[in-house]
Each structure stands twice: as C-alpha cells, then as structure tokens.
mmCIF file of C-alpha atoms in Angstrom:
data_model
loop_
_atom_site.group_PDB
_atom_site.id
_atom_site.type_symbol
_atom_site.label_atom_id
_atom_site.label_comp_id
_atom_site.label_asym_id
_atom_site.label_seq_id
_atom_site.Cartn_x
_atom_site.Cartn_y
_atom_site.Cartn_z
ATOM 1 C CA MET Q 1 61.090 -32.989 92.263
ATOM 2 C CA ARG Q 2 62.471 -31.040 89.321
ATOM 3 C CA ILE Q 3 58.984 -30.120 88.144
ATOM 4 C CA SER Q 4 57.998 -28.987 91.640
ATOM 5 C CA ARG Q 5 61.145 -26.896 91.956
ATOM 6 C CA TRP Q 6 60.603 -25.389 88.505
ATOM 7 C CA LEU Q 7 57.002 -24.475 89.408
ATOM 8 C CA ALA Q 8 58.077 -23.054 92.770
ATOM 9 C CA ASP Q 9 60.646 -20.802 91.098
ATOM 10 C CA ARG Q 10 58.279 -19.541 88.422
ATOM 11 C CA TRP Q 11 54.815 -19.591 89.989
ATOM 12 C CA VAL Q 12 54.549 -15.785 89.941
ATOM 13 C CA LEU Q 13 55.309 -15.709 86.204
ATOM 14 C CA ILE Q 14 52.825 -18.520 85.563
ATOM 15 C CA VAL Q 15 50.045 -16.753 87.471
ATOM 16 C CA ALA Q 16 50.820 -13.498 85.631
ATOM 17 C CA LEU Q 17 50.617 -15.252 82.247
ATOM 18 C CA LEU Q 18 47.305 -16.863 83.196
ATOM 19 C CA VAL Q 19 45.854 -13.513 84.248
ATOM 20 C CA LEU Q 20 47.059 -11.849 81.037
ATOM 21 C CA GLY Q 21 45.606 -14.710 79.010
ATOM 22 C CA TYR Q 22 42.269 -14.295 80.778
ATOM 23 C CA LEU Q 23 42.272 -10.556 80.071
ATOM 24 C CA ALA Q 24 43.199 -11.104 76.423
ATOM 25 C CA LEU Q 25 40.504 -13.732 75.837
ATOM 26 C CA PRO Q 26 37.687 -11.250 74.985
ATOM 27 C CA ILE Q 27 40.033 -9.456 72.573
ATOM 28 C CA LEU Q 28 40.822 -12.739 70.845
ATOM 29 C CA VAL Q 29 37.101 -13.478 70.559
ATOM 30 C CA VAL Q 30 36.475 -10.074 68.927
ATOM 31 C CA ALA Q 31 39.397 -10.647 66.557
ATOM 32 C CA GLY Q 32 37.959 -14.046 65.650
ATOM 33 C CA LEU Q 33 34.517 -12.574 65.023
ATOM 34 C CA SER Q 34 36.059 -10.006 62.677
ATOM 35 C CA VAL Q 35 36.848 -12.827 60.208
ATOM 36 C CA ASN Q 36 33.564 -14.637 60.723
ATOM 37 C CA ARG Q 37 30.390 -14.725 58.621
ATOM 38 C CA PRO Q 38 27.582 -15.289 61.142
ATOM 39 C CA SER Q 39 24.710 -17.578 60.306
ATOM 40 C CA SER Q 40 22.214 -14.780 61.054
ATOM 41 C CA ARG Q 41 22.233 -11.113 61.973
ATOM 42 C CA LEU Q 42 21.529 -11.802 65.643
ATOM 43 C CA SER Q 43 23.961 -14.713 65.898
ATOM 44 C CA TYR Q 44 27.487 -14.499 67.296
ATOM 45 C CA ASP Q 45 28.594 -18.067 66.631
ATOM 46 C CA PHE Q 46 31.671 -18.945 64.561
ATOM 47 C CA ASN Q 47 30.038 -20.039 61.338
ATOM 48 C CA GLU Q 48 32.344 -19.460 58.359
ATOM 49 C CA PHE Q 49 35.749 -17.866 57.830
ATOM 50 C CA THR Q 50 35.759 -14.809 55.588
ATOM 51 C CA LEU Q 51 37.826 -11.699 54.901
ATOM 52 C CA ASP Q 52 34.926 -9.754 53.430
ATOM 53 C CA ASN Q 53 34.493 -7.828 56.677
ATOM 54 C CA TRP Q 54 38.059 -6.504 56.374
ATOM 55 C CA ARG Q 55 37.702 -5.798 52.638
ATOM 56 C CA GLN Q 56 34.558 -3.738 53.266
ATOM 57 C CA PRO Q 57 34.906 -2.184 56.732
ATOM 58 C CA CYS Q 58 32.513 0.629 55.744
ATOM 59 C CA ALA Q 59 29.749 -1.568 54.417
ATOM 60 C CA THR Q 60 27.554 0.241 56.925
ATOM 61 C CA SER Q 61 28.076 3.944 56.247
ATOM 62 C CA ASP Q 62 26.490 5.059 59.523
ATOM 63 C CA MET Q 63 29.050 3.053 61.466
ATOM 64 C CA CYS Q 64 32.025 4.622 59.705
ATOM 65 C CA ASP Q 65 30.554 8.081 60.257
ATOM 66 C CA ALA Q 66 30.276 7.277 63.957
ATOM 67 C CA VAL Q 67 33.869 6.014 64.042
ATOM 68 C CA LEU Q 68 35.226 9.157 62.374
ATOM 69 C CA ARG Q 69 33.171 11.296 64.745
ATOM 70 C CA SER Q 70 34.586 9.436 67.746
ATOM 71 C CA VAL Q 71 38.117 9.878 66.382
ATOM 72 C CA ARG Q 72 37.596 13.626 65.921
ATOM 73 C CA ILE Q 73 36.130 14.020 69.401
ATOM 74 C CA GLY Q 74 38.905 11.917 70.897
ATOM 75 C CA PHE Q 75 41.617 13.886 69.108
ATOM 76 C CA VAL Q 76 40.303 17.306 70.155
ATOM 77 C CA ALA Q 77 39.640 16.185 73.730
ATOM 78 C CA THR Q 78 43.076 14.570 73.946
ATOM 79 C CA VAL Q 79 44.911 17.687 72.762
ATOM 80 C CA ILE Q 80 43.073 19.939 75.216
ATOM 81 C CA ALA Q 81 43.246 17.512 78.158
ATOM 82 C CA THR Q 82 46.937 16.757 77.572
ATOM 83 C CA ALA Q 83 47.867 20.433 77.421
ATOM 84 C CA LEU Q 84 45.887 21.352 80.540
ATOM 85 C CA GLY Q 85 46.888 18.244 82.478
ATOM 86 C CA THR Q 86 50.592 18.635 81.682
ATOM 87 C CA LEU Q 87 50.617 22.259 82.808
ATOM 88 C CA LEU Q 88 48.768 21.341 86.001
ATOM 89 C CA ALA Q 89 51.166 18.469 86.701
ATOM 90 C CA PHE Q 90 54.181 20.767 86.320
ATOM 91 C CA ALA Q 91 52.567 23.306 88.638
ATOM 92 C CA LEU Q 92 51.829 20.724 91.325
ATOM 93 C CA VAL Q 93 55.228 19.002 91.206
ATOM 94 C CA ARG Q 94 57.603 21.903 90.586
ATOM 95 C CA HIS Q 95 55.950 24.887 92.267
ATOM 96 C CA ARG Q 96 53.917 23.268 95.083
ATOM 97 C CA PRO Q 97 51.211 25.969 95.318
ATOM 98 C CA ARG Q 98 49.049 26.595 98.347
ATOM 99 C CA GLY Q 99 46.072 24.292 98.531
ATOM 100 C CA ARG Q 100 48.048 21.562 96.776
ATOM 101 C CA SER Q 101 46.447 18.811 98.850
ATOM 102 C CA GLY Q 102 42.987 20.124 98.004
ATOM 103 C CA ILE Q 103 43.807 20.211 94.294
ATOM 104 C CA ASN Q 104 45.075 16.631 94.450
ATOM 105 C CA MET Q 105 41.873 15.587 96.182
ATOM 106 C CA LEU Q 106 39.778 17.218 93.447
ATOM 107 C CA ILE Q 107 41.838 15.437 90.789
ATOM 108 C CA PHE Q 108 41.277 12.031 92.357
ATOM 109 C CA LEU Q 109 37.647 12.904 93.070
ATOM 110 C CA SER Q 110 37.075 13.412 89.358
ATOM 111 C CA MET Q 111 38.561 9.974 88.676
ATOM 112 C CA ALA Q 112 36.518 8.312 91.428
ATOM 113 C CA THR Q 113 33.192 9.935 90.544
ATOM 114 C CA PRO Q 114 30.793 7.448 88.882
ATOM 115 C CA GLU Q 115 30.240 8.198 85.231
ATOM 116 C CA LEU Q 116 26.491 8.301 85.796
ATOM 117 C CA VAL Q 117 26.902 11.137 88.309
ATOM 118 C CA MET Q 118 29.351 13.019 86.081
ATOM 119 C CA GLY Q 119 27.150 12.624 83.013
ATOM 120 C CA THR Q 120 24.003 13.890 84.726
ATOM 121 C CA SER Q 121 25.904 16.757 86.393
ATOM 122 C CA LEU Q 122 27.343 17.951 83.089
ATOM 123 C CA LEU Q 123 23.925 17.601 81.453
ATOM 124 C CA ALA Q 124 22.361 19.784 84.156
ATOM 125 C CA LEU Q 125 25.152 22.342 83.706
ATOM 126 C CA PHE Q 126 24.702 22.541 79.932
ATOM 127 C CA VAL Q 127 20.917 22.777 80.199
ATOM 128 C CA ALA Q 128 21.127 25.507 82.860
ATOM 129 C CA ALA Q 129 23.627 27.451 80.731
ATOM 130 C CA GLY Q 130 21.492 27.053 77.615
ATOM 131 C CA VAL Q 131 24.265 25.277 75.687
ATOM 132 C CA PRO Q 132 22.926 23.103 72.844
ATOM 133 C CA GLN Q 133 24.067 19.502 73.075
ATOM 134 C CA GLY Q 134 26.271 18.181 70.330
ATOM 135 C CA PHE Q 135 29.884 17.761 69.286
ATOM 136 C CA TRP Q 136 31.385 20.398 71.573
ATOM 137 C CA THR Q 137 29.446 19.426 74.677
ATOM 138 C CA VAL Q 138 30.819 15.906 74.248
ATOM 139 C CA VAL Q 139 34.343 17.316 73.852
ATOM 140 C CA ILE Q 140 33.980 19.386 77.029
ATOM 141 C CA ALA Q 141 32.618 16.386 78.914
ATOM 142 C CA HIS Q 142 35.519 14.193 77.771
ATOM 143 C CA VAL Q 143 38.098 16.830 78.673
ATOM 144 C CA THR Q 144 36.560 17.007 82.147
ATOM 145 C CA PHE Q 145 37.340 13.394 83.043
ATOM 146 C CA CYS Q 146 40.472 12.982 80.890
ATOM 147 C CA VAL Q 147 42.409 15.822 82.557
ATOM 148 C CA SER Q 148 42.656 13.916 85.838
ATOM 149 C CA PHE Q 149 44.233 10.873 84.193
ATOM 150 C CA VAL Q 150 46.710 13.080 82.334
ATOM 151 C CA VAL Q 151 47.729 14.866 85.542
ATOM 152 C CA VAL Q 152 48.315 11.608 87.418
ATOM 153 C CA THR Q 153 50.351 10.095 84.574
ATOM 154 C CA VAL Q 154 52.559 13.143 83.976
ATOM 155 C CA LYS Q 155 53.011 13.691 87.722
ATOM 156 C CA ALA Q 156 54.368 10.173 88.088
ATOM 157 C CA ARG Q 157 56.893 10.861 85.326
ATOM 158 C CA LEU Q 158 57.938 14.195 86.832
ATOM 159 C CA ALA Q 159 58.311 12.717 90.310
ATOM 160 C CA GLY Q 160 60.794 10.153 88.978
ATOM 161 C CA MET Q 161 62.982 12.717 87.185
ATOM 162 C CA ASP Q 162 66.385 13.646 88.543
ATOM 163 C CA ARG Q 163 66.465 17.437 89.016
ATOM 164 C CA ARG Q 164 70.266 17.335 89.039
ATOM 165 C CA LEU Q 165 70.233 16.889 85.251
ATOM 166 C CA GLU Q 166 68.505 20.234 84.842
ATOM 167 C CA GLU Q 167 70.827 21.837 87.375
ATOM 168 C CA ALA Q 168 73.834 20.501 85.463
ATOM 169 C CA ALA Q 169 72.484 22.017 82.252
ATOM 170 C CA MET Q 170 72.055 25.370 83.984
ATOM 171 C CA ASP Q 171 75.616 25.132 85.317
ATOM 172 C CA LEU Q 172 76.778 24.686 81.722
ATOM 173 C CA TYR Q 173 75.251 28.090 80.867
ATOM 174 C CA ALA Q 174 71.980 26.847 79.392
ATOM 175 C CA ASN Q 175 69.104 29.238 80.008
ATOM 176 C CA GLU Q 176 65.699 28.107 81.281
ATOM 177 C CA TRP Q 177 64.190 27.633 77.811
ATOM 178 C CA GLN Q 178 67.185 25.639 76.530
ATOM 179 C CA THR Q 179 67.123 23.470 79.662
ATOM 180 C CA PHE Q 180 63.423 22.796 79.220
ATOM 181 C CA ARG Q 181 63.688 22.069 75.490
ATOM 182 C CA ARG Q 182 66.772 19.837 75.595
ATOM 183 C CA ILE Q 183 66.573 18.222 79.043
ATOM 184 C CA THR Q 184 63.169 18.463 80.709
ATOM 185 C CA LEU Q 185 60.895 17.927 77.703
ATOM 186 C CA PRO Q 186 62.693 14.839 76.308
ATOM 187 C CA LEU Q 187 62.665 13.252 79.767
ATOM 188 C CA VAL Q 188 58.995 13.931 80.451
ATOM 189 C CA LEU Q 189 57.809 13.309 76.876
ATOM 190 C CA PRO Q 190 57.189 9.548 77.331
ATOM 191 C CA GLY Q 191 54.860 10.361 80.223
ATOM 192 C CA ILE Q 192 53.033 12.958 78.138
ATOM 193 C CA VAL Q 193 52.657 10.518 75.238
ATOM 194 C CA ALA Q 194 51.374 7.807 77.593
ATOM 195 C CA ALA Q 195 48.894 10.276 79.089
ATOM 196 C CA ALA Q 196 47.701 11.310 75.614
ATOM 197 C CA LEU Q 197 47.192 7.692 74.552
ATOM 198 C CA LEU Q 198 45.266 6.993 77.755
ATOM 199 C CA ALA Q 199 43.112 10.090 77.275
ATOM 200 C CA PHE Q 200 42.297 9.161 73.673
ATOM 201 C CA SER Q 201 41.389 5.606 74.683
ATOM 202 C CA LEU Q 202 39.088 6.847 77.446
ATOM 203 C CA SER Q 203 37.452 9.360 75.120
ATOM 204 C CA PHE Q 204 36.978 6.943 72.224
ATOM 205 C CA ASP Q 205 35.572 4.266 74.537
ATOM 206 C CA ASP Q 206 33.233 6.397 76.649
ATOM 207 C CA PHE Q 207 29.505 5.735 76.465
ATOM 208 C CA ILE Q 208 27.733 6.823 79.668
ATOM 209 C CA VAL Q 209 28.929 10.449 79.875
ATOM 210 C CA THR Q 210 28.608 10.796 76.092
ATOM 211 C CA ASN Q 211 25.079 9.436 76.072
ATOM 212 C CA PHE Q 212 23.944 12.154 78.476
ATOM 213 C CA ASN Q 213 25.568 15.046 76.613
ATOM 214 C CA ALA Q 214 25.615 14.065 72.932
ATOM 215 C CA GLY Q 215 22.181 15.226 71.841
ATOM 216 C CA THR Q 216 21.783 13.953 68.272
ATOM 217 C CA THR Q 217 25.533 13.272 67.894
ATOM 218 C CA VAL Q 218 26.215 9.542 67.534
ATOM 219 C CA THR Q 219 29.634 8.207 68.495
ATOM 220 C CA PHE Q 220 30.958 4.713 67.874
ATOM 221 C CA PRO Q 221 30.029 3.290 71.334
ATOM 222 C CA MET Q 222 26.543 4.771 70.987
ATOM 223 C CA TYR Q 223 26.200 3.233 67.537
ATOM 224 C CA VAL Q 224 27.180 -0.200 68.885
ATOM 225 C CA TRP Q 225 24.676 0.139 71.714
ATOM 226 C CA GLY Q 226 21.902 1.053 69.302
ATOM 227 C CA ALA Q 227 22.850 -1.642 66.780
ATOM 228 C CA ALA Q 228 22.764 -4.344 69.475
ATOM 229 C CA GLN Q 229 18.967 -4.188 69.421
ATOM 230 C CA ARG Q 230 18.758 -5.146 65.752
ATOM 231 C CA GLY Q 231 22.009 -7.052 65.248
ATOM 232 C CA ILE Q 232 25.569 -5.762 65.419
ATOM 233 C CA PRO Q 233 27.296 -5.710 61.998
ATOM 234 C CA PRO Q 234 30.458 -7.861 61.863
ATOM 235 C CA GLN Q 235 32.384 -4.769 60.718
ATOM 236 C CA VAL Q 236 32.164 -3.517 64.319
ATOM 237 C CA ASN Q 237 34.579 -6.296 65.261
ATOM 238 C CA VAL Q 238 36.900 -5.165 62.464
ATOM 239 C CA ILE Q 239 37.000 -1.600 63.804
ATOM 240 C CA SER Q 240 37.537 -2.838 67.356
ATOM 241 C CA THR Q 241 40.367 -5.165 66.330
ATOM 242 C CA ALA Q 242 42.025 -2.468 64.216
ATOM 243 C CA MET Q 243 41.866 0.063 67.076
ATOM 244 C CA PHE Q 244 43.396 -2.437 69.484
ATOM 245 C CA ALA Q 245 46.157 -3.307 67.030
ATOM 246 C CA LEU Q 246 46.902 0.384 66.485
ATOM 247 C CA ALA Q 247 47.068 1.041 70.234
ATOM 248 C CA LEU Q 248 49.348 -1.968 70.680
ATOM 249 C CA LEU Q 249 51.627 -0.748 67.883
ATOM 250 C CA LEU Q 250 51.870 2.765 69.337
ATOM 251 C CA THR Q 251 52.642 1.356 72.781
ATOM 252 C CA ALA Q 252 55.355 -0.904 71.367
ATOM 253 C CA LEU Q 253 56.934 1.983 69.440
ATOM 254 C CA THR Q 254 56.892 4.206 72.520
ATOM 255 C CA THR Q 255 58.448 1.474 74.670
ATOM 256 C CA ARG Q 256 61.127 0.783 72.080
ATOM 257 C CA ARG Q 257 61.978 4.478 71.853
ATOM 258 C CA GLN Q 258 62.323 4.717 75.631
ATOM 259 C CA ARG Q 259 64.710 1.777 75.687
ATOM 260 C CA GLY Q 260 66.695 3.175 72.770
#
C-alpha cells in the first residue's frame, strides 16, 4: 500500500525522468564513443577505452577546419539574428504596429516551413541574383530561419515583464535611456541570451539548408555526412560531446544568474 501510494503521488515525476532519460540516451552513447577505440573504421561498437581521442581532437585537420567554420558562421548568424529578432520583438510587443497579425503569421510560417523548401528557395534566390555560394550565403540562410526563433523567445520574455517597473523608474525622474539601460535591458537580457544560444545551436547544427547554399564551403554537419560514407573519425564524438557540455554549462550559468 505504501509503495502504491508513493507511486501515485510521484507518477508524473517518474514519467518525466523516464522521458528525460530516453532523450539523454543518444547523448550518453556519443559521450561513450568519444572514449572508445573502435575495432575498425566502419565499426561503432565499444571495443577499448582510450583517451587518445580527447588528447588529439584535431587528428583530422579537415574536421577541425569544418568545426571552426561552423563556429564562425554560427557566431555571425547569431549576432545578426539576435539583433534583428530583438528589435522586431520589441516593435511587436511594445508598439503593436498595423499588420501585427500578418507579421506574426510570417514569423511562424518561417518556423513551420520545411527546411527542404527553405533551402531550395534560398538557392533559387541566390542563383537568380547572381550571388556566388559560400560563407556569406550560408550566413544569410541561417539568419533567415534563426530570426523567427529569436523573435518568439524574446517576445515571451517581454510579455511576462511588468511594465509598472518601468513606469516607476520614469516617476523617479529616469529618462527613457536610463530606464531602458537599468530596468528594461536587465529584465529582458535572459530572454535575449536564451534566444542567442538557441540561434547558435540551430545554426551550428543545420545541414539541409546549408547543403543547398554552401557551394564549396564545408561545415561540421556536412563533414560528418561526407565522412559517414568512409567511416566517421572518433574525434567527431569528442567535438559533439564538448559542444553539448559547453551548451549545458552556459545554460546552467544563465539559470543560476537568473535565480541570483
């Protein structure tokens, strides 16, 4: 009876932990493969424990070049998408312009559009405009789909803000810039940081849109796709595990700062 009562009181938590464990299982497998020496190049079995993959993460120079290229593309696309998306979110929430419902529909339409359709559409646009494919076409393509996610994230943060805090600051003789710098920006900053992290993750991880618009530029997902035909180097698992650990650390620091 006690066990049944305990399960009845905590079944939601148990189901949530099981779902999280299921979602984390592929990540644990990748982390395990990062310290594994496979028996052959095309084998993914757990053969022998080794730290050589972590000691020499750039044993394959082409892979590290692709990783650095993906980081540069992700950084540039994140900065542009975060700036544009934040300004658009402020305009939609604070000023409520005409055609607001249509703008919201376009934002969600960009998120709902299949990547195959977006990739081919951008490719047709670049070809028609005579723009050579490469680094900057990939950046433009990533900004195109990252802006929508930034707008939605920042809008959610702005919608939950209490406008009375800004009004109180204005009543205490703060001008608009001082109110924005000392009240509005600190309150909305966690949403902006979360949007930037999401945009960088989407950019770094993208393959389909990038594959259509990259030309001869090879990003990390494209390198993994190409290497799968001849055997993925174990260092790929090292990079993947390190990126996940870095994202987890940044999320934990952001959450701790919000609570503090």
